[in-house]
PDB file of C-alpha atoms in Angstrom:
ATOM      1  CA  UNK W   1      55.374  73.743   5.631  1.00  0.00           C
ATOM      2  CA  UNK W   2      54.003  76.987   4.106  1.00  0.00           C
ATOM      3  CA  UNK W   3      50.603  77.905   3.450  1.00  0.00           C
ATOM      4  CA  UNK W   4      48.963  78.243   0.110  1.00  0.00           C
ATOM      5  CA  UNK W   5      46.184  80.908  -0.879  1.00  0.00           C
ATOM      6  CA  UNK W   6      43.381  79.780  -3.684  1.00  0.00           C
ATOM      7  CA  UNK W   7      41.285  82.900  -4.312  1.00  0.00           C
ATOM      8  CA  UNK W   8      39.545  82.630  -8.230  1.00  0.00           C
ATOM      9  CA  UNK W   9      38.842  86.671  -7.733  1.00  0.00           C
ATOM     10  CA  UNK W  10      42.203  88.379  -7.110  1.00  0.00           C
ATOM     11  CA  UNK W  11      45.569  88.079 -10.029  1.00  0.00           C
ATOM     12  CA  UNK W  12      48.561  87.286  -8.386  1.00  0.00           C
ATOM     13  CA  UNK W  13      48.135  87.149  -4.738  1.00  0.00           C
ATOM     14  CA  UNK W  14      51.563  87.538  -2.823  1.00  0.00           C
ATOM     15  CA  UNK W  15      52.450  87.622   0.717  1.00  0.00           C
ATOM     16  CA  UNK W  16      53.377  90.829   1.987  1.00  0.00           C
ATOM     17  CA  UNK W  17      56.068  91.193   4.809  1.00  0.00           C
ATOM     18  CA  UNK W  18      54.976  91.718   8.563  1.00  0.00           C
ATOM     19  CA  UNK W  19      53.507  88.059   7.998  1.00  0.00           C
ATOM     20  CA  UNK W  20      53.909  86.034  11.155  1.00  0.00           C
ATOM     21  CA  UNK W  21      54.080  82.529  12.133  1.00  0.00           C
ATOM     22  CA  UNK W  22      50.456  82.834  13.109  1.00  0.00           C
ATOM     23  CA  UNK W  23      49.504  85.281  10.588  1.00  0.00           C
ATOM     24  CA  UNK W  24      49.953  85.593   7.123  1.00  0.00           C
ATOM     25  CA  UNK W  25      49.481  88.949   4.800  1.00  0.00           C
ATOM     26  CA  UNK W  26      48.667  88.883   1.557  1.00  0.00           C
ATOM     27  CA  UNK W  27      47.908  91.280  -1.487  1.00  0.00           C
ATOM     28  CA  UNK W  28      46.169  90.816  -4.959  1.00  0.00           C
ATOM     29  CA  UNK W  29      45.046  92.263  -8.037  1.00  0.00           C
ATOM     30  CA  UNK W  30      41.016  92.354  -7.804  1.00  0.00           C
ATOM     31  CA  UNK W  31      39.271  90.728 -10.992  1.00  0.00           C
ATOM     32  CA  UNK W  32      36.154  89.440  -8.869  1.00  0.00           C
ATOM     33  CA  UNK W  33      33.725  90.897  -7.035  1.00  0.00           C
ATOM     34  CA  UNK W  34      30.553  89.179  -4.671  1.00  0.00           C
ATOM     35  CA  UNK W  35      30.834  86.393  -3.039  1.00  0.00           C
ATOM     36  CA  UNK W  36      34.134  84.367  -4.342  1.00  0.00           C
ATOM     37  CA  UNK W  37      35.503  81.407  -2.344  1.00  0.00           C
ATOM     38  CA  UNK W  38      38.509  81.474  -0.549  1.00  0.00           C
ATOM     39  CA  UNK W  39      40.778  77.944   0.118  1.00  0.00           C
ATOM     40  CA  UNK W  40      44.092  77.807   2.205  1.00  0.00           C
ATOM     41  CA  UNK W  41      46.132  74.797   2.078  1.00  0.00           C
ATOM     42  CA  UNK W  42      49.314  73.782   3.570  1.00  0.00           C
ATOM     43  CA  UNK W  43      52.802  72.937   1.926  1.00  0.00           C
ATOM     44  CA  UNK W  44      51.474  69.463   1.820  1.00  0.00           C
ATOM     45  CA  UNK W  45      47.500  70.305   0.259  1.00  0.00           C
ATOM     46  CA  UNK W  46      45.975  69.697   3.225  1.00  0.00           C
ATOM     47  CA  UNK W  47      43.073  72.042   3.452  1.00  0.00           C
ATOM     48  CA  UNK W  48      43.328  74.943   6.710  1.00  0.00           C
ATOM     49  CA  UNK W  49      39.958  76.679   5.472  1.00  0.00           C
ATOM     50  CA  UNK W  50      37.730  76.935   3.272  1.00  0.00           C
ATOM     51  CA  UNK W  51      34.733  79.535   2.818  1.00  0.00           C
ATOM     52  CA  UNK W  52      33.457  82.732   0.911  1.00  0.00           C
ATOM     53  CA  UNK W  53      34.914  86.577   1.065  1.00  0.00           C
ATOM     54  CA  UNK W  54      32.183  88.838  -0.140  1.00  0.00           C
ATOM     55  CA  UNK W  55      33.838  91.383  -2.505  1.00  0.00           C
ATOM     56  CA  UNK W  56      32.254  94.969  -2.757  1.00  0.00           C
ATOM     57  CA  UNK W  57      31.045  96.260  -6.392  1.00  0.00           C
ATOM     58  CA  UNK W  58      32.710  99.037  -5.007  1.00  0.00           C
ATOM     59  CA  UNK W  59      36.091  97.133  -5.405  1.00  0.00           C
ATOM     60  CA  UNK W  60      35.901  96.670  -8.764  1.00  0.00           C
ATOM     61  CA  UNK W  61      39.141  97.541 -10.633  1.00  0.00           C
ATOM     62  CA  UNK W  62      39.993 100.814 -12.390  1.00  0.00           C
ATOM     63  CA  UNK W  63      42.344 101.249 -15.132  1.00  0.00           C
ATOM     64  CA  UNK W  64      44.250 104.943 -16.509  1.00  0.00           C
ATOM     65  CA  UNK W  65      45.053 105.023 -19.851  1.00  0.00           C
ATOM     66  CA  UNK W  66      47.523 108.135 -20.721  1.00  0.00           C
ATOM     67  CA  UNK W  67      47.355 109.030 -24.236  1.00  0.00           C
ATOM     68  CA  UNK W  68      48.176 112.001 -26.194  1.00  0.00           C
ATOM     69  CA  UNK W  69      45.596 113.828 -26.286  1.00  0.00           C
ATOM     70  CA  UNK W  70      44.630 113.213 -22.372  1.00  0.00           C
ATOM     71  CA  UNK W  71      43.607 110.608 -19.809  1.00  0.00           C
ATOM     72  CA  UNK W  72      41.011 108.095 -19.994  1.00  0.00           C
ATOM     73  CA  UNK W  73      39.806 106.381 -16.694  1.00  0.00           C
ATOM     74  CA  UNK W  74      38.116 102.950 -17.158  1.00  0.00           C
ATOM     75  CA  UNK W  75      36.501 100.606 -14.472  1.00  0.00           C
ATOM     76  CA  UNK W  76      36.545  97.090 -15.244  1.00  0.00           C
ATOM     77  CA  UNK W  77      33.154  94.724 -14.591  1.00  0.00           C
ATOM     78  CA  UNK W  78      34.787  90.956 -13.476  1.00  0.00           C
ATOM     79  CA  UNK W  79      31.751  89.947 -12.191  1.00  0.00           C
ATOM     80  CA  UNK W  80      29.998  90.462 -15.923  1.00  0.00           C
ATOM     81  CA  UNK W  81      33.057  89.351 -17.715  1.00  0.00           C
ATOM     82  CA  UNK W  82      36.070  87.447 -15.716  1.00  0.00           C
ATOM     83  CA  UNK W  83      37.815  85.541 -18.638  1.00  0.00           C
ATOM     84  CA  UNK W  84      38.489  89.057 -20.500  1.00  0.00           C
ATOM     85  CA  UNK W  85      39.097  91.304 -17.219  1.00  0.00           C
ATOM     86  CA  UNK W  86      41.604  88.946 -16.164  1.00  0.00           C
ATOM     87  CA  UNK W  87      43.543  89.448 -19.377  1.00  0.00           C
ATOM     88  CA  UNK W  88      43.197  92.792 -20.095  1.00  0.00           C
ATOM     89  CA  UNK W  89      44.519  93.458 -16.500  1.00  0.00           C
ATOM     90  CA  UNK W  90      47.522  90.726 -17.356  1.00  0.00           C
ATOM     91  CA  UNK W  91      48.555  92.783 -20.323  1.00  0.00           C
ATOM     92  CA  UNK W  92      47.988  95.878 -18.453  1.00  0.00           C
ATOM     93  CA  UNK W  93      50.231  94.493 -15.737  1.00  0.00           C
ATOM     94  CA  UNK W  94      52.725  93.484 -18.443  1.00  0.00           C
ATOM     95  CA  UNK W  95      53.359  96.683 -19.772  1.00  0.00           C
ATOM     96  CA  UNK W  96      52.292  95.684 -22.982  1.00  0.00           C
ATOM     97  CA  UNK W  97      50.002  98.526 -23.551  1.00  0.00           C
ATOM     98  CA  UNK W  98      52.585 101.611 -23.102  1.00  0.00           C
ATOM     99  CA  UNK W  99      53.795 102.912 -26.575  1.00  0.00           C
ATOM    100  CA  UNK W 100      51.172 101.349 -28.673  1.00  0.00           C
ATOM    101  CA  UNK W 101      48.713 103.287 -30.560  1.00  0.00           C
ATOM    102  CA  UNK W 102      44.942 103.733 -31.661  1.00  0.00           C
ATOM    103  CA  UNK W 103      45.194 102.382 -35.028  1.00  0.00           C
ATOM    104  CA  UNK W 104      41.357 102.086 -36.081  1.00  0.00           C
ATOM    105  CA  UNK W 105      39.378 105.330 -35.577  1.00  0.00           C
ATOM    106  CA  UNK W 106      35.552 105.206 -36.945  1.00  0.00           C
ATOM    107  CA  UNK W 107      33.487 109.237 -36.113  1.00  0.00           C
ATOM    108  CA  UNK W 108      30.398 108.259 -34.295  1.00  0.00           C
ATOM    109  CA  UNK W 109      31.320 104.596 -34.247  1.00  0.00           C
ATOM    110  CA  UNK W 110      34.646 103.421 -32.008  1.00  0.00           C
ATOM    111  CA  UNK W 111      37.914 104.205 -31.540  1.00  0.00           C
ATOM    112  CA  UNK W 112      40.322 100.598 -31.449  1.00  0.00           C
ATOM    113  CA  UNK W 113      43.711 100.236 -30.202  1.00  0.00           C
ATOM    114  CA  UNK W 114      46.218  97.873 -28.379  1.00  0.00           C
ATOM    115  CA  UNK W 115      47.834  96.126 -30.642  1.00  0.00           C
ATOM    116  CA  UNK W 116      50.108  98.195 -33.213  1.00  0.00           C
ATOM    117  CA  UNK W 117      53.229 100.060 -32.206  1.00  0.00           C
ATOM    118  CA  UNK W 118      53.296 103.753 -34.264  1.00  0.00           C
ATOM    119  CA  UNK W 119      55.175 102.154 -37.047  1.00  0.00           C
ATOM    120  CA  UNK W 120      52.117  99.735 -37.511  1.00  0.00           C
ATOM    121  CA  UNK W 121      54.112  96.696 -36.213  1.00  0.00           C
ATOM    122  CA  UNK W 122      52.507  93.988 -34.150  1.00  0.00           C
ATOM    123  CA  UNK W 123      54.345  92.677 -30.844  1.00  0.00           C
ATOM    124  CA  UNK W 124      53.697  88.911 -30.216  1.00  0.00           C
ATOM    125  CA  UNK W 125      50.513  88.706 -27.878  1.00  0.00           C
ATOM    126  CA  UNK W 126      49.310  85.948 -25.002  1.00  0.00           C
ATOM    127  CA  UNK W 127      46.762  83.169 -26.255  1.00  0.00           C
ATOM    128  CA  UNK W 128      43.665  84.413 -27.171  1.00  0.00           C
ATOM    129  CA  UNK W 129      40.376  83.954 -25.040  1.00  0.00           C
ATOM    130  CA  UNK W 130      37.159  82.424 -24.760  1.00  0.00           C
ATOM    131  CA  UNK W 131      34.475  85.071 -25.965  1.00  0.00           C
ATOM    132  CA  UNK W 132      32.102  86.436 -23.013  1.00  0.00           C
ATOM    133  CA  UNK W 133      29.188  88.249 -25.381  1.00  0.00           C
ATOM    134  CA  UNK W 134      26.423  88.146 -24.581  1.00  0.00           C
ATOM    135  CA  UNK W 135      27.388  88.885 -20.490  1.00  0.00           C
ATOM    136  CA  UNK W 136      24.500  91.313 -19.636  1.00  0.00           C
ATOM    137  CA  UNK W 137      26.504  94.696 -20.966  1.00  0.00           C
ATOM    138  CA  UNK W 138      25.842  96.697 -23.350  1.00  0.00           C
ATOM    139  CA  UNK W 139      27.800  98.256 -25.906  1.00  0.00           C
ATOM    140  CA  UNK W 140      26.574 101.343 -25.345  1.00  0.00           C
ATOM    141  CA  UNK W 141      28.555 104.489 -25.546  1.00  0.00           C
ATOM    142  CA  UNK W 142      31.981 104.771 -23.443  1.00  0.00           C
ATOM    143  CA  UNK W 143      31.948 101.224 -23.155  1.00  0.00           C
ATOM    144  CA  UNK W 144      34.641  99.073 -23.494  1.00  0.00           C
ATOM    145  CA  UNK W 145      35.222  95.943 -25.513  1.00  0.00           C
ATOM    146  CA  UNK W 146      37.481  93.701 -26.964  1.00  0.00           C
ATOM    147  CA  UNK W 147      38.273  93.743 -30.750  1.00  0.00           C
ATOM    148  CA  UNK W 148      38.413  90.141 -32.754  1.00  0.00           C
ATOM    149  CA  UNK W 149      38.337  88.622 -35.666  1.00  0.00           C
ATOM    150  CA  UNK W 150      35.724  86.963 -37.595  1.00  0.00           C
ATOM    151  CA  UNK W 151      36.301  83.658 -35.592  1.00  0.00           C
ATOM    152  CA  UNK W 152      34.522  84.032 -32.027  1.00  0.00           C
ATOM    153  CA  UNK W 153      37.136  82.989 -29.422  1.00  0.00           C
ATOM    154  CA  UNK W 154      40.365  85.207 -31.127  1.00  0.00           C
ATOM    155  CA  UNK W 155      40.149  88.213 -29.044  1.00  0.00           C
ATOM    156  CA  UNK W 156      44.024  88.951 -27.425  1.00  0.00           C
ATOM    157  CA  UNK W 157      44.756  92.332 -26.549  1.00  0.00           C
ATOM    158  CA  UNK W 158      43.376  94.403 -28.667  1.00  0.00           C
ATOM    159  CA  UNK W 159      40.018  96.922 -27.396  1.00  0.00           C
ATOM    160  CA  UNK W 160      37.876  99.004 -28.852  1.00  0.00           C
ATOM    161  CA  UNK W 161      36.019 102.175 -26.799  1.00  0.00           C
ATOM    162  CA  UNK W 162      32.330 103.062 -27.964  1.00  0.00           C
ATOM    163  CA  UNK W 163      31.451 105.735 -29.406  1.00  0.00           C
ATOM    164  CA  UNK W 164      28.077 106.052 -29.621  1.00  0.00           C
ATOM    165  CA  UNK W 165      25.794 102.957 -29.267  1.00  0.00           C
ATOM    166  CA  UNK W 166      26.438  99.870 -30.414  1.00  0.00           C
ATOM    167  CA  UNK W 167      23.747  97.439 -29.203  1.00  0.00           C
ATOM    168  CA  UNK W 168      24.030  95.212 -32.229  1.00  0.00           C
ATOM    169  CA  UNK W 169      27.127  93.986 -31.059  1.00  0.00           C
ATOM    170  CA  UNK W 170      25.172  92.563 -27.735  1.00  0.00           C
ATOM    171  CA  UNK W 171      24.461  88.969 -29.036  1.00  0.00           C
ATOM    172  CA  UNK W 172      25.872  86.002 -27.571  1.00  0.00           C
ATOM    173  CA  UNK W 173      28.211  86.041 -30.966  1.00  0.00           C
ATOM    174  CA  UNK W 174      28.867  89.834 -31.128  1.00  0.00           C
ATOM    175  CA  UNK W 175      31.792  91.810 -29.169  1.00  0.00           C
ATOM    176  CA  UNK W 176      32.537  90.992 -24.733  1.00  0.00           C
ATOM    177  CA  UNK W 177      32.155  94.792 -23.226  1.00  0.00           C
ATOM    178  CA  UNK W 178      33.503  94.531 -20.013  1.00  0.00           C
ATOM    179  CA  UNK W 179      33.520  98.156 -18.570  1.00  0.00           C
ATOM    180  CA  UNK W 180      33.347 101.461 -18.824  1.00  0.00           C
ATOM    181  CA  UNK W 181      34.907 105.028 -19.020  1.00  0.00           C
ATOM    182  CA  UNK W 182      34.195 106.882 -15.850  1.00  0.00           C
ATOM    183  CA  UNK W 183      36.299 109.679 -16.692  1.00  0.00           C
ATOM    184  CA  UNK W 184      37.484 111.009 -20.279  1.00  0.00           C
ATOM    185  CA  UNK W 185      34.796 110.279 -22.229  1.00  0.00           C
ATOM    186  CA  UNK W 186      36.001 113.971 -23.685  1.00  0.00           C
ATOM    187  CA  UNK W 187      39.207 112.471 -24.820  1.00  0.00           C
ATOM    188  CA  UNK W 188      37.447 109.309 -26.410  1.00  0.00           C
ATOM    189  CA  UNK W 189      35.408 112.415 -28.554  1.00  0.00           C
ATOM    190  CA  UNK W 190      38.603 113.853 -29.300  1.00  0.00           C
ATOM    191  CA  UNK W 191      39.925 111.214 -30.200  1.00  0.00           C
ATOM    192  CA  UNK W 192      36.986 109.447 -32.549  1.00  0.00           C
ATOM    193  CA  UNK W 193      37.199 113.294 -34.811  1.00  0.00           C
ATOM    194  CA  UNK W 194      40.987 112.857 -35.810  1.00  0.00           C
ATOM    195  CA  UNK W 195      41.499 112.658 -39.797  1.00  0.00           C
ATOM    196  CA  UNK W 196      42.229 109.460 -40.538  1.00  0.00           C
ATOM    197  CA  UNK W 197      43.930 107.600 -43.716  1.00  0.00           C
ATOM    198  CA  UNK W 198      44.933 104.265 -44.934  1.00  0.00           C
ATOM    199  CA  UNK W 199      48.314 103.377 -44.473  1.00  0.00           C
ATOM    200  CA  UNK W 200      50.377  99.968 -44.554  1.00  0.00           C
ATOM    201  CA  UNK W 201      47.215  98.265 -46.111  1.00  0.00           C
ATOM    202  CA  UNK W 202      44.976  99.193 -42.542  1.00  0.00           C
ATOM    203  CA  UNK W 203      42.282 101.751 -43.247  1.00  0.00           C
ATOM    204  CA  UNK W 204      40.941 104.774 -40.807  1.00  0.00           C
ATOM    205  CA  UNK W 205      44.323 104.698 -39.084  1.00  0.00           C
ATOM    206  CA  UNK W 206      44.824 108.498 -37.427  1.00  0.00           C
ATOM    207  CA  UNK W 207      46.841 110.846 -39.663  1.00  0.00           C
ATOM    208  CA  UNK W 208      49.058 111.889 -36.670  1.00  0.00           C
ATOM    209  CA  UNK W 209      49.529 109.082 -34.458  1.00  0.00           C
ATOM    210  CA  UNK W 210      47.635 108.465 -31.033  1.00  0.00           C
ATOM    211  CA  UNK W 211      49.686 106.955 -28.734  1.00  0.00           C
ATOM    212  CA  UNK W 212      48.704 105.292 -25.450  1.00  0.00           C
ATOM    213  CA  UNK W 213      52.066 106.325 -23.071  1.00  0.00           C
ATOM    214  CA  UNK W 214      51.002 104.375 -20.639  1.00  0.00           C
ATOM    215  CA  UNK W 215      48.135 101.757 -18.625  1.00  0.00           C
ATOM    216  CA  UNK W 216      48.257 101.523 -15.207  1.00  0.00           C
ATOM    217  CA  UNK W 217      45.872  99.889 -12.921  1.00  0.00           C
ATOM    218  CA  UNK W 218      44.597 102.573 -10.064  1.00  0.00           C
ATOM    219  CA  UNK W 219      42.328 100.897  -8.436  1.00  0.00           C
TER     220      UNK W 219
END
């Protein structure tokens, strides 16, 4: 009959081979953590169990960013902000991230990227999401957040990286954070003193361009 897994805190769970008759395996991308309810159903939606998995804040998920001028290491806070986790990890997951660039770089303000290729075009992007400001985290410096525009729920993939502090942008209609850099903060500070220029009508876009190579979940 098969058996179906409901589980609001992992991204696409999928049964892993060595499963049994008896015993199934399964794998997932983290995007929860605490206490997140688990439901098993058969091929026909009866339900086989339902209860709670308590998931570590040590589990939360960790993202490395290669760019050109090094590595930046960011862990991801679902339990403060699941709606944008979840899709920054989908896009991650995607491969939508490798080969685009930081296009927006402010000194002693944030550095912005994830949605321009390095000849400024702009690949099609998933729907955008509900706006989680407001969440309990800070922008303070080395955060991360998620760009929009001036209307509240438009945010799609691109991110922005503090660079200093930017509590202002903590109200319930200012900017979702939704982790942090544990490693490369260095690279974020190289990054944030690059001359900059206007070109193809988008100001403080890096003279030489700053790619991100690649995003790969790590954790």
């Amino acid at each position: 009959m098969g058996i179906n897994l409901s589980h609001p805190g992992c991204l696409k769970i999928t049964e892993l081979t060595g499963s049994t008759a008896t015993q199934k395996v399964f794998s997932c991308k983290l995007v929860g953590v605490g206490s997140v309810p688990v439901i098993i159903t058969d091929g026909n939606k009866n339900s086989l169990y339902t209860g709670n998995l308590t998931i570590p804040l040590a589990a939360q998920p960790q993202v490395t960013m290669n760019t050109s001028l090094g590595n930046i290491v960011i862990e991801l806070n679902p339990a403060k902000a699941p709606i944008t986790v979840d899709n920054f990890l989908n896009y991650v997951e995607s491969g939508f991230y490798v080969n685009k660039i930081f296009h927006r770089v402010i000194k002693n303000f944030m550095i912005q990227g994830g949605g321009f290729t390095a000849d400024l075009s702009q690949p099609a992007t998933q729907a955008p999401i509900k706006l989680e400001a407001g969440n309990g985290l800070s922008n303070l410096r080395g955060t991360i957040a998620m760009a929009r525009t001036s209307v509240f729920d438009s945010a799609t993939s691109q991110f922005f990286i503090n660079a200093v502090d930017n509590k202002s942008f903590d109200a319930v209609d200012g900017y979702a954070a939704f982790g942090k850099v544990l490693s490369g903060l260095d690279v974020v500070d190289k990054i944030q003193a690059v001359p900059t220029t206007t070109r193809s009508g988008l100001n403080d876009v890096p003279v030489n361009n700053i790619l991100i190579n690649t995003m790969l979940q790590t954790k």
